[in-house]
Coordinates of C-alpha atoms in Angstrom, one line a residue:
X196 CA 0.0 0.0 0.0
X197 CA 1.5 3.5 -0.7
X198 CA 0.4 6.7 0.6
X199 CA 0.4 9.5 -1.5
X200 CA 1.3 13.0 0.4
X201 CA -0.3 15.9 -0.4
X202 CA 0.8 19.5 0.6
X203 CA -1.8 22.2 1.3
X204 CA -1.2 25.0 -1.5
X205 CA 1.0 27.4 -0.1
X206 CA -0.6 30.9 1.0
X207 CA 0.6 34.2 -0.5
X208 CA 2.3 35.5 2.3
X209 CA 4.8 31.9 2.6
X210 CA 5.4 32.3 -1.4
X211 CA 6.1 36.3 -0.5
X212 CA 8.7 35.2 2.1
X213 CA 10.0 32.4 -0.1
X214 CA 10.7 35.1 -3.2
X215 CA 12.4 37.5 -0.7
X216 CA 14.5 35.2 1.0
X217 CA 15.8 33.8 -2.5
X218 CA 16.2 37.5 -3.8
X219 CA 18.3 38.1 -1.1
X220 CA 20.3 35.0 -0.7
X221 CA 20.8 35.7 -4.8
X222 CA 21.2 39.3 -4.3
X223 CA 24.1 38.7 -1.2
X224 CA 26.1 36.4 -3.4
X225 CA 26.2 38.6 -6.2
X226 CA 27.1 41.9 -4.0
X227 CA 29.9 39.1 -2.4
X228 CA 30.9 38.6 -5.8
X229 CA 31.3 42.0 -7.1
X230 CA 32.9 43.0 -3.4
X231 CA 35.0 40.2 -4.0
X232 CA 36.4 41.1 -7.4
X233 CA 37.0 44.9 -6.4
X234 CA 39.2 43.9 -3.6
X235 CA 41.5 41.8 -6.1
X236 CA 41.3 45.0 -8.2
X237 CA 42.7 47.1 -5.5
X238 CA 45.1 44.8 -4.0
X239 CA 46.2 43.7 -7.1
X240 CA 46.6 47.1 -9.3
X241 CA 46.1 49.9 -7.2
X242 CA 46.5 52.2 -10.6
X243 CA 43.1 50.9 -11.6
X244 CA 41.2 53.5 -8.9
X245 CA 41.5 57.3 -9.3
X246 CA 42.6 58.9 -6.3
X247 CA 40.9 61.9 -4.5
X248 CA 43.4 64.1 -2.7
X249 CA 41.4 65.6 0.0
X250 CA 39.1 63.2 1.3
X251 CA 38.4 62.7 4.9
X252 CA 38.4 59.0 4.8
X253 CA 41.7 58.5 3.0
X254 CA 43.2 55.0 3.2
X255 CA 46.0 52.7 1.6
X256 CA 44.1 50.8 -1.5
X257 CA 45.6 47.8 -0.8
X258 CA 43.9 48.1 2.7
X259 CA 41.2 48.7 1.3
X260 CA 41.4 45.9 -1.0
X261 CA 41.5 43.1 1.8
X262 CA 38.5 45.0 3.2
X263 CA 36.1 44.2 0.3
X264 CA 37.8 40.6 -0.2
X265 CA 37.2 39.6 3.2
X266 CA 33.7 41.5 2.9
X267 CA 33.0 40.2 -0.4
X268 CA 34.0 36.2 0.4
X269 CA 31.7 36.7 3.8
X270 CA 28.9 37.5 2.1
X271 CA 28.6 34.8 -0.4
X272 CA 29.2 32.1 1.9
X273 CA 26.2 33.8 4.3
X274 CA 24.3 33.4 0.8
X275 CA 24.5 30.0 1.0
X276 CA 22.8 30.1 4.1
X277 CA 20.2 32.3 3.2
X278 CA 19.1 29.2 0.3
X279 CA 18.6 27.4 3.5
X280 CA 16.8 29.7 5.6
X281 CA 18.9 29.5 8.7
X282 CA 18.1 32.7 11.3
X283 CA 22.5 32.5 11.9
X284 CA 22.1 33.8 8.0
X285 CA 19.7 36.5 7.9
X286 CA 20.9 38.1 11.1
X287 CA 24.6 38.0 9.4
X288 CA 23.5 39.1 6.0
X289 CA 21.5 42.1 7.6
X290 CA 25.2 42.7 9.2
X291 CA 27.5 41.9 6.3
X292 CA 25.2 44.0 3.6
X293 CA 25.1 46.6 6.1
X294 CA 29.6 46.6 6.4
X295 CA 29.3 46.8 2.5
X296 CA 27.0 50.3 2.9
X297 CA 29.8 51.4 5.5
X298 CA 32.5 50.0 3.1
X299 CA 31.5 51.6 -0.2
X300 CA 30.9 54.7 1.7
X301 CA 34.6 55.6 2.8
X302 CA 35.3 54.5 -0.5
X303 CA 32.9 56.4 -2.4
X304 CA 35.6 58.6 -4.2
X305 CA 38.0 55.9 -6.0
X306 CA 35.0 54.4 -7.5
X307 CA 31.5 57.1 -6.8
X308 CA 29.2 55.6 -8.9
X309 CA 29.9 52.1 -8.3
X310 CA 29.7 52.8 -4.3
X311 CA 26.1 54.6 -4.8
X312 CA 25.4 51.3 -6.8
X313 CA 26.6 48.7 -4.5
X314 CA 25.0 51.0 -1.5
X315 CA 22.0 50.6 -3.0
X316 CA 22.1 46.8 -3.8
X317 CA 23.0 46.2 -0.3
X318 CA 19.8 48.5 1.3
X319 CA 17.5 46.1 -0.7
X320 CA 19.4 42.7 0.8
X321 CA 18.9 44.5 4.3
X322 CA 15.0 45.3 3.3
X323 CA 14.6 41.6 1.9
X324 CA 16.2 39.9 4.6
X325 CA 13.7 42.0 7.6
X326 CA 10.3 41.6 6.2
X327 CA 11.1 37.9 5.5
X328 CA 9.2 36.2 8.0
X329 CA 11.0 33.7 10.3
X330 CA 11.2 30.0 9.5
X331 CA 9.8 27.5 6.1
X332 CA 12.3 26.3 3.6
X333 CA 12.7 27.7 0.4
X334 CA 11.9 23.6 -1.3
X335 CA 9.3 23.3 1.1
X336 CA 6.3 25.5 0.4
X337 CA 3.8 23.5 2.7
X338 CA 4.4 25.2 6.1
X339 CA 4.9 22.6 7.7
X340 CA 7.3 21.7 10.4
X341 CA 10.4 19.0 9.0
X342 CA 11.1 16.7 12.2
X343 CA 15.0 16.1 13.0

């Protein structure tokens, strides 16, 4: 005899919190990504950013560099995390996207437009990752509780 199981359709509000969550998770590892790349740009070349002579914020690129690398390789591997829902993920995206804001802001001038565009990227991770609601599984739909 099998048993065929059936899942109740899932609501509005669990396939809202299902979207965000993977917008976010897919949203964090590309912000990682592009983090990631601009700190091997910097600590790599540092002739490839234009330098702003009187800036408040004015520190070694190379510094700089490992900041975004370290940033950047953070916040993909909290991505991963995010596919799965785990609270340890959303809690650390909300603070890695929001070290990228702080990040790209001291280094607004080598790079301005990218900064704004990257400060912006992060603000929707942070949004995404608040409203989602606690709990579910992004291949589970149903709601309900998987027993360990």
């Amino acid at each position: 005899m099998t048993a065929t199981h059936t899942h109740p359709a899932p609501s509005a509000r669990q396939e809202w919190a299902t979207g965000l969550t993977a917008f976010a998770a897919v949203m964090l590892f590309l912000a990682g990504l592009l983090t990631l790349f601009r700190g091997i740009m910097a600590i790599a070349e540092d002739d490839v950013f234009v330098t702003t002579p009187d800036y408040v914020f004015e520190f070694d690129l190379t510094s700089w560099g490992w900041i975004h690398l370290v940033l950047g390789a953070l916040a993909m591997v909290v991505s991963v995390g995010l596919l799965k829902t785990a609270v340890w993920a959303r809690v650390t995206g909300v603070a890695i996207a929001a070290l990228v804001i702080i990040a790209n802001f001291l280094s607004m001038p080598y790079y301005p437009v990218w900064s704004v565009v990257m400060i912006t990227i992060s603000g929707f991770i942070i949004w995404a990752l608040c409203v989602v609601q606690r709990g579910g599984n992004l291949y589970d739909l149903s709601g309900e509780r998987q027993s360990r």
